[in-house]
Short mmCIF file of C-alpha atoms in Angstrom, two decimals:
data_model
loop_
_atom_site.label_atom_id
_atom_site.label_comp_id
_atom_site.label_asym_id
_atom_site.label_seq_id
_atom_site.Cartn_x
_atom_site.Cartn_y
_atom_site.Cartn_z
CA MET B 25 -25.18 8.75 34.71
CA PHE B 26 -25.35 5.26 33.22
CA LEU B 27 -25.58 3.09 36.32
CA PHE B 28 -28.98 4.25 37.58
CA TRP B 29 -30.48 0.93 36.47
CA PHE B 30 -27.95 -0.92 38.59
CA LEU B 31 -29.43 0.27 41.88
CA SER B 32 -32.78 -1.51 41.56
CA ASP B 33 -31.63 -4.86 40.15
CA SER B 34 -31.20 -8.01 42.24
CA ARG B 35 -27.69 -9.15 43.21
CA GLU B 36 -27.83 -12.00 40.69
CA LYS B 37 -28.98 -9.69 37.90
CA LYS B 38 -26.27 -7.14 38.78
CA SER B 39 -23.67 -9.90 38.65
CA LEU B 40 -24.91 -11.17 35.30
CA GLN B 41 -25.00 -7.69 33.78
CA CYS B 42 -21.47 -6.86 34.96
CA LEU B 43 -20.28 -10.20 33.68
CA ARG B 44 -21.96 -9.77 30.30
CA ILE B 45 -20.65 -6.23 29.93
CA CYS B 46 -17.09 -7.39 30.61
CA LYS B 47 -17.50 -10.51 28.50
CA GLU B 48 -19.14 -8.89 25.50
CA TYR B 49 -16.81 -5.91 25.44
CA SER B 50 -13.76 -8.13 25.67
CA SER B 51 -15.10 -10.53 23.02
CA GLU B 52 -15.09 -8.00 20.23
CA ARG B 53 -11.33 -8.37 20.03
CA ILE B 54 -11.30 -12.17 19.94
CA PHE B 55 -7.74 -12.62 18.77
CA CYS B 56 -6.08 -10.49 21.46
CA LYS B 57 -8.29 -11.28 24.44
CA GLY B 58 -10.14 -8.02 24.78
CA PHE B 59 -9.84 -4.24 24.80
CA CYS B 60 -6.90 -4.21 22.36
CA TYR B 61 -8.11 -2.00 19.56
CA LYS B 62 -9.53 1.51 19.70
CA GLU B 63 -10.64 1.13 16.08
CA GLU B 64 -11.84 -1.72 13.92
CA ILE B 65 -9.11 -3.20 11.71
CA ALA B 66 -11.39 -3.65 8.66
CA ARG B 67 -12.64 -0.08 8.35
CA GLY B 68 -15.80 -0.07 6.27
CA ARG B 69 -18.15 2.84 5.61
CA TYR B 70 -21.06 1.51 7.76
CA CYS B 71 -23.48 4.05 6.35
CA GLN B 72 -27.23 3.46 6.03
CA ALA B 73 -29.73 5.92 4.61
CA SER B 74 -31.23 7.92 7.46
CA SER B 75 -33.24 11.12 7.61
CA VAL B 76 -32.51 11.46 11.33
CA TYR B 77 -28.76 10.73 11.34
CA PRO B 78 -27.54 11.06 7.74
CA CYS B 79 -23.99 10.05 6.89
CA GLN B 80 -21.66 13.00 6.65
CA PRO B 81 -19.43 13.46 3.59
CA GLY B 82 -16.08 11.76 4.03
CA LYS B 83 -17.01 10.18 7.37
CA ASN B 84 -16.97 6.45 8.08
CA TYR B 85 -18.85 4.84 10.93
CA TYR B 86 -16.78 1.70 11.50
CA GLY B 87 -16.20 0.22 14.95
CA ARG B 88 -14.53 2.38 17.56
CA GLY B 89 -14.21 2.13 21.33
CA PRO B 90 -14.42 -0.86 23.67
CA ILE B 91 -17.63 -2.20 22.13
CA GLN B 92 -16.73 -1.09 18.60
CA ILE B 93 -19.82 1.06 18.04
CA THR B 94 -20.74 1.06 14.33
CA TRP B 95 -23.24 2.66 11.90
CA ASN B 96 -24.23 6.29 11.50
CA GLU B 97 -27.49 5.75 13.42
CA ASN B 98 -25.58 4.64 16.52
CA TYR B 99 -23.00 7.42 16.29
CA GLY B 100 -25.76 9.99 15.82
CA ALA B 101 -27.95 8.73 18.67
CA ALA B 102 -25.01 8.33 21.06
CA GLY B 103 -23.80 11.80 20.15
CA LYS B 104 -27.23 13.28 20.76
CA PHE B 105 -27.48 11.58 24.16
CA LEU B 106 -23.96 12.64 25.17
CA GLY B 107 -24.20 16.12 23.66
CA LEU B 108 -21.27 15.44 21.32
CA PRO B 109 -20.88 15.84 17.53
CA LEU B 110 -20.17 12.14 16.91
CA LEU B 111 -21.98 12.08 13.57
CA THR B 112 -19.64 14.74 12.18
CA ASP B 113 -16.60 13.57 14.19
CA PRO B 114 -16.83 9.80 14.72
CA ASP B 115 -13.06 9.67 15.34
CA MET B 116 -13.71 11.35 18.70
CA VAL B 117 -14.64 7.89 20.02
CA ALA B 118 -11.14 6.58 19.25
CA ARG B 119 -9.34 9.77 20.34
CA ASN B 120 -10.98 10.24 23.73
CA PRO B 121 -11.16 7.31 26.20
CA ASP B 122 -13.91 9.01 28.23
CA VAL B 123 -16.06 9.37 25.13
CA ALA B 124 -15.26 5.79 24.11
CA PHE B 125 -16.51 4.32 27.38
CA LYS B 126 -19.51 6.64 27.55
CA CYS B 127 -20.49 5.45 24.06
CA ALA B 128 -20.04 1.84 25.14
CA MET B 129 -22.25 2.34 28.19
CA TRP B 130 -24.82 4.23 26.11
CA PHE B 131 -24.91 1.35 23.62
CA TRP B 132 -25.25 -1.21 26.41
CA ASN B 133 -28.11 0.66 28.10
CA GLU B 134 -29.98 1.52 24.90
CA LYS B 135 -29.45 -1.54 22.73
CA VAL B 136 -28.33 -4.46 24.88
CA ARG B 137 -29.76 -4.07 28.36
CA PRO B 138 -33.38 -4.40 27.14
CA VAL B 139 -32.64 -8.00 26.05
CA VAL B 140 -30.42 -9.11 28.95
CA ASP B 141 -33.25 -11.20 30.44
CA GLN B 142 -33.49 -13.14 27.15
CA GLY B 143 -30.07 -14.73 27.66
CA PHE B 144 -26.49 -14.37 26.53
CA GLY B 145 -27.39 -15.20 22.92
CA ALA B 146 -29.71 -12.19 22.75
CA THR B 147 -26.97 -9.86 23.99
CA THR B 148 -24.60 -11.27 21.38
CA ARG B 149 -27.17 -10.69 18.64
CA ARG B 150 -27.56 -7.03 19.68
CA ILE B 151 -23.81 -6.42 19.75
CA ASN B 152 -22.68 -8.40 16.74
CA GLY B 153 -25.65 -9.97 14.98
CA GLY B 154 -23.55 -10.75 11.91
CA GLU B 155 -22.12 -13.72 13.79
CA CYS B 156 -25.58 -15.17 14.43
CA ASP B 157 -27.78 -17.45 12.31
CA GLY B 158 -24.84 -19.28 10.77
CA GLY B 159 -22.83 -16.14 10.01
CA SER B 160 -19.87 -17.34 12.05
CA PRO B 161 -20.63 -20.44 14.13
CA THR B 162 -17.01 -20.80 15.27
CA ARG B 163 -16.94 -17.26 16.66
CA VAL B 164 -20.33 -17.72 18.33
CA GLN B 165 -19.15 -20.92 20.03
CA SER B 166 -15.91 -19.25 21.09
CA ARG B 167 -17.90 -16.37 22.58
CA VAL B 168 -20.19 -18.79 24.44
CA ASN B 169 -17.22 -20.80 25.75
CA ARG B 170 -15.56 -17.67 27.14
CA TYR B 171 -18.83 -16.56 28.71
CA LEU B 172 -19.21 -19.93 30.41
CA GLU B 173 -15.66 -19.61 31.74
CA PHE B 174 -16.41 -16.11 33.09
CA CYS B 175 -19.54 -17.48 34.81
CA ARG B 176 -17.55 -20.32 36.33
CA GLN B 177 -14.92 -17.91 37.64
CA PHE B 178 -17.56 -15.61 39.12
CA GLY B 179 -19.49 -18.54 40.58
CA ILE B 180 -22.81 -17.62 38.97
CA SER B 181 -25.24 -19.40 36.69
CA SER B 182 -24.88 -18.79 32.97
CA GLY B 183 -28.61 -18.95 32.40
CA THR B 184 -30.14 -20.41 29.25
CA SER B 185 -30.29 -19.33 25.60
CA LEU B 186 -26.53 -19.02 25.26
CA SER B 187 -26.29 -19.10 21.48
CA CYS B 188 -27.73 -16.63 19.02
#
């Protein structure tokens, strides 16, 4: 369902995408080295005005799943794509591992994959732009350092434009 794009890419591009998926997903839980939390610790509302995917009463759209999907727009669009009521039941992402990973792959394909050719910094900006532009230089550098280590271990080039 989600890996159709994988069939036509070059070996190097496939390697970089797999590496970035693993790296970015694991980076969201910096202090425990990846995939530790089903839900964001600091649970904010993450609600923006939207006529397409309006926030539902009593629902919060904080990070859930391996990539910590946030915001009502993302829950609504992912739910529409997957045929699930994620806007009215965002907790489904934390309750159901299949839904969690489907949301993560949806987010990667819709939001991140279009900028993969622009470098690791562009993927970071799409996933957690709040760290970029001076928002958290220490976290950005830590993310870049781990990415470089992943590249070294996989024996592939890191490319350019590493920082966001």
